[in-house]
Coordinates of C-alpha atoms and ligand atoms in Angstrom, one line a residue:
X1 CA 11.3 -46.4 -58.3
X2 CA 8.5 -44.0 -58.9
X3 CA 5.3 -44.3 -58.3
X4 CA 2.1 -44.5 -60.0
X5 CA -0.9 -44.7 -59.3
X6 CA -2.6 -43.7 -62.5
X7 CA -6.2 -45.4 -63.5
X8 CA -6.5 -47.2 -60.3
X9 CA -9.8 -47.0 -58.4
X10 CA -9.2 -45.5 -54.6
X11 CA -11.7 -47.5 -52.6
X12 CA -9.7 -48.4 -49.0
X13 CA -6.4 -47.7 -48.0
X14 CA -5.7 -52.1 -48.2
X15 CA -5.3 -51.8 -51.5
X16 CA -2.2 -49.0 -51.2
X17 CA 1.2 -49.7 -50.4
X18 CA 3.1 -47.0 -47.7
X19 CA 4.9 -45.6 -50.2
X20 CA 2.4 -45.3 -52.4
X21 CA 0.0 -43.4 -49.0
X22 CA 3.1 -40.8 -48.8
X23 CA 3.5 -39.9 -52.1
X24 CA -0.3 -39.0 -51.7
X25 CA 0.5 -37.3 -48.4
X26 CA 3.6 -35.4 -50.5
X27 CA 1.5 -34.4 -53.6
X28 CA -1.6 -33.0 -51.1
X29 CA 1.4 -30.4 -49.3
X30 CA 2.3 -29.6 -52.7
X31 CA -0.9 -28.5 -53.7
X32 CA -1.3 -26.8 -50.0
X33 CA 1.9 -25.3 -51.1
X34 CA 0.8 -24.0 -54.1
X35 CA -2.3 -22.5 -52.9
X36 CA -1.4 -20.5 -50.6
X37 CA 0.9 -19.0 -52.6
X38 CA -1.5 -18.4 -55.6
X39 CA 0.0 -20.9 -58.4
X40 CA -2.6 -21.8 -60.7
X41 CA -2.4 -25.8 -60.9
X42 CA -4.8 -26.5 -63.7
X43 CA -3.3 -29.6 -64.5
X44 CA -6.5 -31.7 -65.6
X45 CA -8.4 -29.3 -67.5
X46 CA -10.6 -30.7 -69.8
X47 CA -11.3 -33.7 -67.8
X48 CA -14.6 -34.1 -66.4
X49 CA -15.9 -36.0 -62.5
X50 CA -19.3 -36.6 -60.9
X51 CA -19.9 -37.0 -56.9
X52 CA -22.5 -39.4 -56.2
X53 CA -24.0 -39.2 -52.9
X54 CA -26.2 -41.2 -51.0
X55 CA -25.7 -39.3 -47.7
X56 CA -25.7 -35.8 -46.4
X57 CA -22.0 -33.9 -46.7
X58 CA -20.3 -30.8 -46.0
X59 CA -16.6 -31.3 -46.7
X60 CA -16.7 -34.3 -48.9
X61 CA -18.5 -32.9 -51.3
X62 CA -16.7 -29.1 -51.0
X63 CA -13.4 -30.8 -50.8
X64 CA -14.5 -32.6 -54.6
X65 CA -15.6 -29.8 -55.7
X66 CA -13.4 -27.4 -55.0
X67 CA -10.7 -29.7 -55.6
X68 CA -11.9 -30.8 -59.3
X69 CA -11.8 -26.9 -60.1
X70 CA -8.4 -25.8 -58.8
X71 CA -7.9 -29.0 -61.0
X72 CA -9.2 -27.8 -64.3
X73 CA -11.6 -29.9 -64.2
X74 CA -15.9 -30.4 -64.8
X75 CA -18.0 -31.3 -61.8
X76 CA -21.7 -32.7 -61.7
X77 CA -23.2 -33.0 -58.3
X78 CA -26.1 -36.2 -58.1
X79 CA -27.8 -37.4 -55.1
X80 CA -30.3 -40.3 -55.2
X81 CA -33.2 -37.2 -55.2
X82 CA -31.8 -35.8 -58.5
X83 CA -31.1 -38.7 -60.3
X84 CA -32.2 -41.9 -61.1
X85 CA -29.8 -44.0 -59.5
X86 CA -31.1 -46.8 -57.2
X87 CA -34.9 -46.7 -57.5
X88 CA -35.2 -46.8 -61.9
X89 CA -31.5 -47.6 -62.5
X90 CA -29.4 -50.1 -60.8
X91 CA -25.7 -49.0 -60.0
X92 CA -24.4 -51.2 -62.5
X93 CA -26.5 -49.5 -65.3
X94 CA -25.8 -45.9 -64.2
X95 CA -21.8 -47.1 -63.5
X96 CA -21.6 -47.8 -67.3
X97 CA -23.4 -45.0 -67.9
X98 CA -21.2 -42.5 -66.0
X99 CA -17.9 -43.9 -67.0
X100 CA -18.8 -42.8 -71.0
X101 CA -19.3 -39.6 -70.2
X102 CA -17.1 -38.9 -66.9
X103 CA -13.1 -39.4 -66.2
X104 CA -13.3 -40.3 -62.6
X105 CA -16.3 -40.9 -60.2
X106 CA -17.0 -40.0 -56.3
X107 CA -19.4 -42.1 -54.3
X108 CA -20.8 -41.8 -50.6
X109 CA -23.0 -44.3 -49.6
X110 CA -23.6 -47.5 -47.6
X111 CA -22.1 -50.8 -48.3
X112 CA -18.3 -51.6 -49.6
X113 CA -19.7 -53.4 -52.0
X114 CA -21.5 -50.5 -54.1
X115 CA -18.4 -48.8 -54.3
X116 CA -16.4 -51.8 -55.4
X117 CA -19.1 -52.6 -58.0
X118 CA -19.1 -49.0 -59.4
X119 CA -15.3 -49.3 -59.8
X120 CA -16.0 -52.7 -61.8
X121 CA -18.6 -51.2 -64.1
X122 CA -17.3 -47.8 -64.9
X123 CA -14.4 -48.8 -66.1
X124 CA -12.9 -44.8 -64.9
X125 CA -11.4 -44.5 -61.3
X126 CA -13.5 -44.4 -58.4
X127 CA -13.0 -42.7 -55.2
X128 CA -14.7 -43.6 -51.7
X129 CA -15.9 -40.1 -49.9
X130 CA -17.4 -42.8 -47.3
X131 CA -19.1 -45.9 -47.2
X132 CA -20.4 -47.6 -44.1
X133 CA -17.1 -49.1 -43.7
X134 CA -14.5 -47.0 -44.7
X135 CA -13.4 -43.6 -45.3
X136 CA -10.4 -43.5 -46.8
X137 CA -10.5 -40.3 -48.2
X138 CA -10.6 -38.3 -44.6
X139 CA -7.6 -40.7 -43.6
X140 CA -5.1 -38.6 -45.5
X141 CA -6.2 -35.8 -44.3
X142 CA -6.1 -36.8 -41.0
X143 CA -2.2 -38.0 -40.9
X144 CA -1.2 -34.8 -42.8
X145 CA -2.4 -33.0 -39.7
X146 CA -0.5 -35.3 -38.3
X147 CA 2.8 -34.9 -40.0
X148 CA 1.8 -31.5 -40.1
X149 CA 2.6 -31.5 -36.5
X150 CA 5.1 -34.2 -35.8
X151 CA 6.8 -35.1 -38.8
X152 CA 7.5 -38.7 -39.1
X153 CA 4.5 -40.8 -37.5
X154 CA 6.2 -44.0 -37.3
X155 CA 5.9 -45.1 -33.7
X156 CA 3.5 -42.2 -32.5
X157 CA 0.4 -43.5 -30.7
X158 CA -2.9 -42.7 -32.4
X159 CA -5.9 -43.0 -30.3
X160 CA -9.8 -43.3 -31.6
X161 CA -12.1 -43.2 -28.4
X162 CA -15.8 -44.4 -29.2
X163 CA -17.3 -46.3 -31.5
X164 CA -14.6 -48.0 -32.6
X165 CA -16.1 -50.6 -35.1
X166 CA -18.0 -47.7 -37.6
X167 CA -16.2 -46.3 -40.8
X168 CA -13.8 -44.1 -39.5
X169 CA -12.1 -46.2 -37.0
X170 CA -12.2 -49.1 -39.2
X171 CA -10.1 -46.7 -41.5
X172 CA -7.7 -45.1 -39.2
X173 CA -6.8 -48.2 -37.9
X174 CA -5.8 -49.4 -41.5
X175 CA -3.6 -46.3 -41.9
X176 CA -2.2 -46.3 -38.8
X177 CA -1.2 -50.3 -39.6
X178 CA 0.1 -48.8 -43.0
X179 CA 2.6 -46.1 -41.5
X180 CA 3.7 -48.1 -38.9
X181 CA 2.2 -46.3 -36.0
X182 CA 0.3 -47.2 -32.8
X183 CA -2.8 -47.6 -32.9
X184 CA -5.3 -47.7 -30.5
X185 CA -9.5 -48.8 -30.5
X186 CA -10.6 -47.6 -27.1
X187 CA -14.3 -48.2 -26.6
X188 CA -16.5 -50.3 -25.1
X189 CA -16.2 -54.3 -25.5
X190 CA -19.5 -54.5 -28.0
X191 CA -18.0 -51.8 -30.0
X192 CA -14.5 -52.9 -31.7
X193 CA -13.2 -53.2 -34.8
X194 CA -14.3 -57.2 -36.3
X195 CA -11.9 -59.5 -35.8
X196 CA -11.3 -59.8 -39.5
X197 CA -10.1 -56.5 -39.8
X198 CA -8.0 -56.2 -36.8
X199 CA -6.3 -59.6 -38.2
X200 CA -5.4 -58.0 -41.9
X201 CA -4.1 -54.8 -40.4
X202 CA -1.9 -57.2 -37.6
X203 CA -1.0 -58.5 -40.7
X204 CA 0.0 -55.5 -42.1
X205 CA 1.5 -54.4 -39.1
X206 CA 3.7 -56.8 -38.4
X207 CA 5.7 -55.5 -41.7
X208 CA 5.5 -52.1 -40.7
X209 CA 6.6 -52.3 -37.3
X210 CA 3.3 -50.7 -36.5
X211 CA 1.2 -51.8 -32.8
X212 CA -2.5 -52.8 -33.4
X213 CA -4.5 -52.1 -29.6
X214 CA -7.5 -53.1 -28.2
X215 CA -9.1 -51.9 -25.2
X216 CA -11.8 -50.6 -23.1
X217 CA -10.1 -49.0 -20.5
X218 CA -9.8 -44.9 -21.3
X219 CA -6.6 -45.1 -19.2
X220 CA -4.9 -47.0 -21.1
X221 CA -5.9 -45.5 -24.6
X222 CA -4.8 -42.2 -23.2
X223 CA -1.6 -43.2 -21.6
X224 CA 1.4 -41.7 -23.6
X225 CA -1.0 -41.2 -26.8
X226 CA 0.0 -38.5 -29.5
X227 CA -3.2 -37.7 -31.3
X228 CA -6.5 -38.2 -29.6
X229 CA -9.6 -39.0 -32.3
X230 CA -13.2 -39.1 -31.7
X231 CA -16.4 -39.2 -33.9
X232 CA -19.9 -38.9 -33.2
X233 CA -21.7 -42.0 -31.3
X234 CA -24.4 -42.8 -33.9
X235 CA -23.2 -42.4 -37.5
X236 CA -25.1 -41.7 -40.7
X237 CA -27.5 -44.6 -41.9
X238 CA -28.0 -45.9 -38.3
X239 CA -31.5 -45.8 -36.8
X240 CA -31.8 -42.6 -34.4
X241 CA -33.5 -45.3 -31.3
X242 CA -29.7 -45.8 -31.3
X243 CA -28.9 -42.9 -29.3
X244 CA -30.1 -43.9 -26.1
X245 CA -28.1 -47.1 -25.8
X246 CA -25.3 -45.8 -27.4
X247 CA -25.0 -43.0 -24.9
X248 CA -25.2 -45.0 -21.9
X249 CA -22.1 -47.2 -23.6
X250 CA -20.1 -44.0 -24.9
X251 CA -20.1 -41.6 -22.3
X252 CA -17.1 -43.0 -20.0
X253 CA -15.4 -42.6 -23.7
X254 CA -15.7 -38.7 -24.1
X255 CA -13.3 -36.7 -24.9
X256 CA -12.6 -33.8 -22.0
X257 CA -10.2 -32.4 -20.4
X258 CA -9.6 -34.9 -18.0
X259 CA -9.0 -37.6 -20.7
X260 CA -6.4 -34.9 -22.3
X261 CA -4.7 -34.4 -19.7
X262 CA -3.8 -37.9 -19.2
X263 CA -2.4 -38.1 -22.8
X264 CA 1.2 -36.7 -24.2
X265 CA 1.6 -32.6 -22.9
X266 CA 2.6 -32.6 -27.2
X267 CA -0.5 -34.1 -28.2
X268 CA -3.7 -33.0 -30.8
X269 CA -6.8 -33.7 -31.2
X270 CA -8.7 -34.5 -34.5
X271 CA -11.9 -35.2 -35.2
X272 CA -13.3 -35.7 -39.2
X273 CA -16.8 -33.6 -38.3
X274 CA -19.6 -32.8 -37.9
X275 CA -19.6 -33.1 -34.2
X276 CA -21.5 -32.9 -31.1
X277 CA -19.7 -30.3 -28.8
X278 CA -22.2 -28.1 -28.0
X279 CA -26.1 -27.1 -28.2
X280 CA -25.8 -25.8 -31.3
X281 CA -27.5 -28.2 -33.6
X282 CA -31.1 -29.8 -33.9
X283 CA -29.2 -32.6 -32.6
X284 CA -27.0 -31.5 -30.1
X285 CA -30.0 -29.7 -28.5
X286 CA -32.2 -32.5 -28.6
X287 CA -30.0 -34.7 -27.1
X288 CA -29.1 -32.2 -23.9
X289 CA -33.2 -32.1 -23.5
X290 CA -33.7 -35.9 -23.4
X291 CA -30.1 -36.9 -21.8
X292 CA -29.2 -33.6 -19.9
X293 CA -25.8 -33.7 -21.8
X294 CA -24.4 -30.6 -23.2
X295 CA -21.7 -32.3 -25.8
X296 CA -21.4 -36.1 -26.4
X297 CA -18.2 -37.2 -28.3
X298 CA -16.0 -34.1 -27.2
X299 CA -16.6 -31.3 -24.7
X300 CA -16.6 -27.6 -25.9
X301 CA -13.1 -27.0 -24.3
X302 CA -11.2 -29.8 -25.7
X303 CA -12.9 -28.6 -29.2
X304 CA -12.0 -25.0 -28.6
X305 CA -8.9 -25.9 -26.8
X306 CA -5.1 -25.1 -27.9
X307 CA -4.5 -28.6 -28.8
X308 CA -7.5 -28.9 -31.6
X309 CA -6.9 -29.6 -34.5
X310 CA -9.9 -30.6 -36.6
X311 CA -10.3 -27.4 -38.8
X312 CA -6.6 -28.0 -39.9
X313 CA -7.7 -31.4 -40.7
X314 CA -11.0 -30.2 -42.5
X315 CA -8.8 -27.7 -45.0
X316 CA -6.7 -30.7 -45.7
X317 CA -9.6 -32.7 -47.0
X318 CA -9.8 -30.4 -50.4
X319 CA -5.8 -30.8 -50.5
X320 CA -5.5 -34.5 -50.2
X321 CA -8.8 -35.0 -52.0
X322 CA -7.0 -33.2 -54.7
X323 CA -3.9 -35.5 -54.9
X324 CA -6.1 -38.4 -55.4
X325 CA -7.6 -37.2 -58.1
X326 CA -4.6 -36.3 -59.9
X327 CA -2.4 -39.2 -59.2
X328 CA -5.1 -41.7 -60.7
X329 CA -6.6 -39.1 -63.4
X330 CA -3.1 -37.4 -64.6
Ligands
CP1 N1 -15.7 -35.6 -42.4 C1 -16.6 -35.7 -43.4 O1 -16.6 -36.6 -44.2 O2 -17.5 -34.6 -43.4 P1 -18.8 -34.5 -44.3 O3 -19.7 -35.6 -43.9 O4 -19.3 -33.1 -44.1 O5 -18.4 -34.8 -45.8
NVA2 N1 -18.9 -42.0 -38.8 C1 -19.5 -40.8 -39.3 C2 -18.4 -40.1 -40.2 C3 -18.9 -38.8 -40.8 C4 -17.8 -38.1 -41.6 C5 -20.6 -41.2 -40.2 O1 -20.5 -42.2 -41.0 O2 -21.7 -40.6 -40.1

């Protein structure tokens, strides 16, 4: 049976059946395909999308971009500064709005909800580039790598050391529960993924054949793991007074080469970016001064290291980014 996916909205990775993830995952290595070799894919042309966002982005927003113009396609770039979404217009006005004039919509932002209710009012498919709980989008990037590098994922063990309740966590351990593979939330106690969600990907799970995990200790997350995955300790939207507690409750979770050596010899490491690895940022630098730490979520080995993977990853964004906007726009 084939699939299709046209018209529909792409908001979490719950709403999409396995088969319907790796047709996704099949369409985005065409498209690699075809870029590197130069084939024009103009297959939308004519069609027109606008990225709404509500937080800072590098990749999201090239990745849209890009994408929508390999594509054939119109883009229009808004954040909250430039339009008059939020403070004069509610989302549900400028939803109705948008979805007269545009073909498909993209939305960073902050709750679920906004997203879901942009997809209700529009009436044109919505895609999620983040919200505070979910990040769908990066997910297929992140198991192309993947299969990039192993091939089938069913059964390998994926990893996600830190905060392992925020957005991308929340989402990997969704896919992972999706392909049947292991996953794994390593972090500290106050930090996991609510039970809720941990209960519908079990669910999920237990018709996959994939392994749902739990735990604080690093030894365990790193014992016979495939792909290792971190993200910064204090995430978009959260207060910055956060750092200090969070760095006291994340640091036994770094990344390093100690924690990488007790994982697979075979395995990668991915990371969706920006990170924390060095002194290099406002951040980074502020954060050595107050906390005398050098890199927070990964140390500037692993991130150099042969095993890296997370620029990989970041090219796949525009790739995968691109398949979802021509399955549900073709
Ligand atoms: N990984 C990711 O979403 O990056 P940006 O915040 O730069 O879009
Ligand atoms: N958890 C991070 C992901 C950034 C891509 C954030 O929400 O800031």
């Amino acid at each position: 049976m084939g699939i299709n996916i046209r018209g529909r909205s792409f908001l979490t990775l719950l709403d999409f059946t396995p088969a319907e993830i790796n047709y996704l995952l099949d369409l985005a290595a065409e498209f690699k395909r075809m870029k590197a070799n130069g084939v024009e894919h103009k297959w939308l042309t004519g069609k027109q999308v606008v990225l709404l966002f509500e937080k800072t982005s590098t990749r999201t927003r090239c990745a849209f971009e890009v994408g929508a113009r390999d594509l054939g396609m119109g883009v229009t770039f808004l954040d909250p500064g430039s339009s008059q979404m939020g403070k004069k217009e509610s989302l549900a006005d400028t939803a109705k709005v948008l979805g007269r004039m545009y073909d498909g919509i993209e939305y960073r932002g902050f709750k679920q909800s906004v997203v879901e209710d942009l997809a209700k009012y529009s009436g044109v498919p919505v895609w999620n580039g983040l919200t505070d709980d979910f990040h769908p989008t990066q997910m297929l990037a992140d198991v192309m790598t993947a299969r990039e590098e192993f091939g089938d994922l069913r059964g390998k063990k994926l990893t996600f050391f830190g905060d392992a309740r925020n957005n991308v966590a929340n989402s990997l351990m969704v896919v992972c529960a999706k392909l049947g593979m292991h996953f794994c939330a390593c972090g500290p106690r106050e930090l996991m993924p609510r039970d809720t969600l941990v209960e519908q990907c079990r669910a999920v799970a237990a018709g996959t054949g994939a392994v749902i995990e739990l735990t604080d200790d690093v030894q365990q997350g790193a014992r016979d793991c495939d792909i290792l995955y971190t993200d910064i300790w204090v995430s978009m939207g959260e207060p910055e007074e956060l750092w200090a507690e969070r760095i006291q409750l994340l640091k036994p979770y770094q990344v390093n080469k100690e924690l990488m050596a007790q994982a697979r010899p075979t395995a990668i490491f991915l990371h969706c970016l920006p990170s924390f690895h060095d002194r290099e940022t406002t951040i980074g630098e502020d954060i050595y001064q107050k906390f005398d730490l050098p890199a927070m979520e990964v140390t500037d080995d692993v991130f150099l290291g042969k095993q890296a993977r997370q620029f990989e990853e970041a090219e796949n964004r525009m790739h995968t980014i691109k398949a979802v906007m021509y399955a549900t726009l073709k």
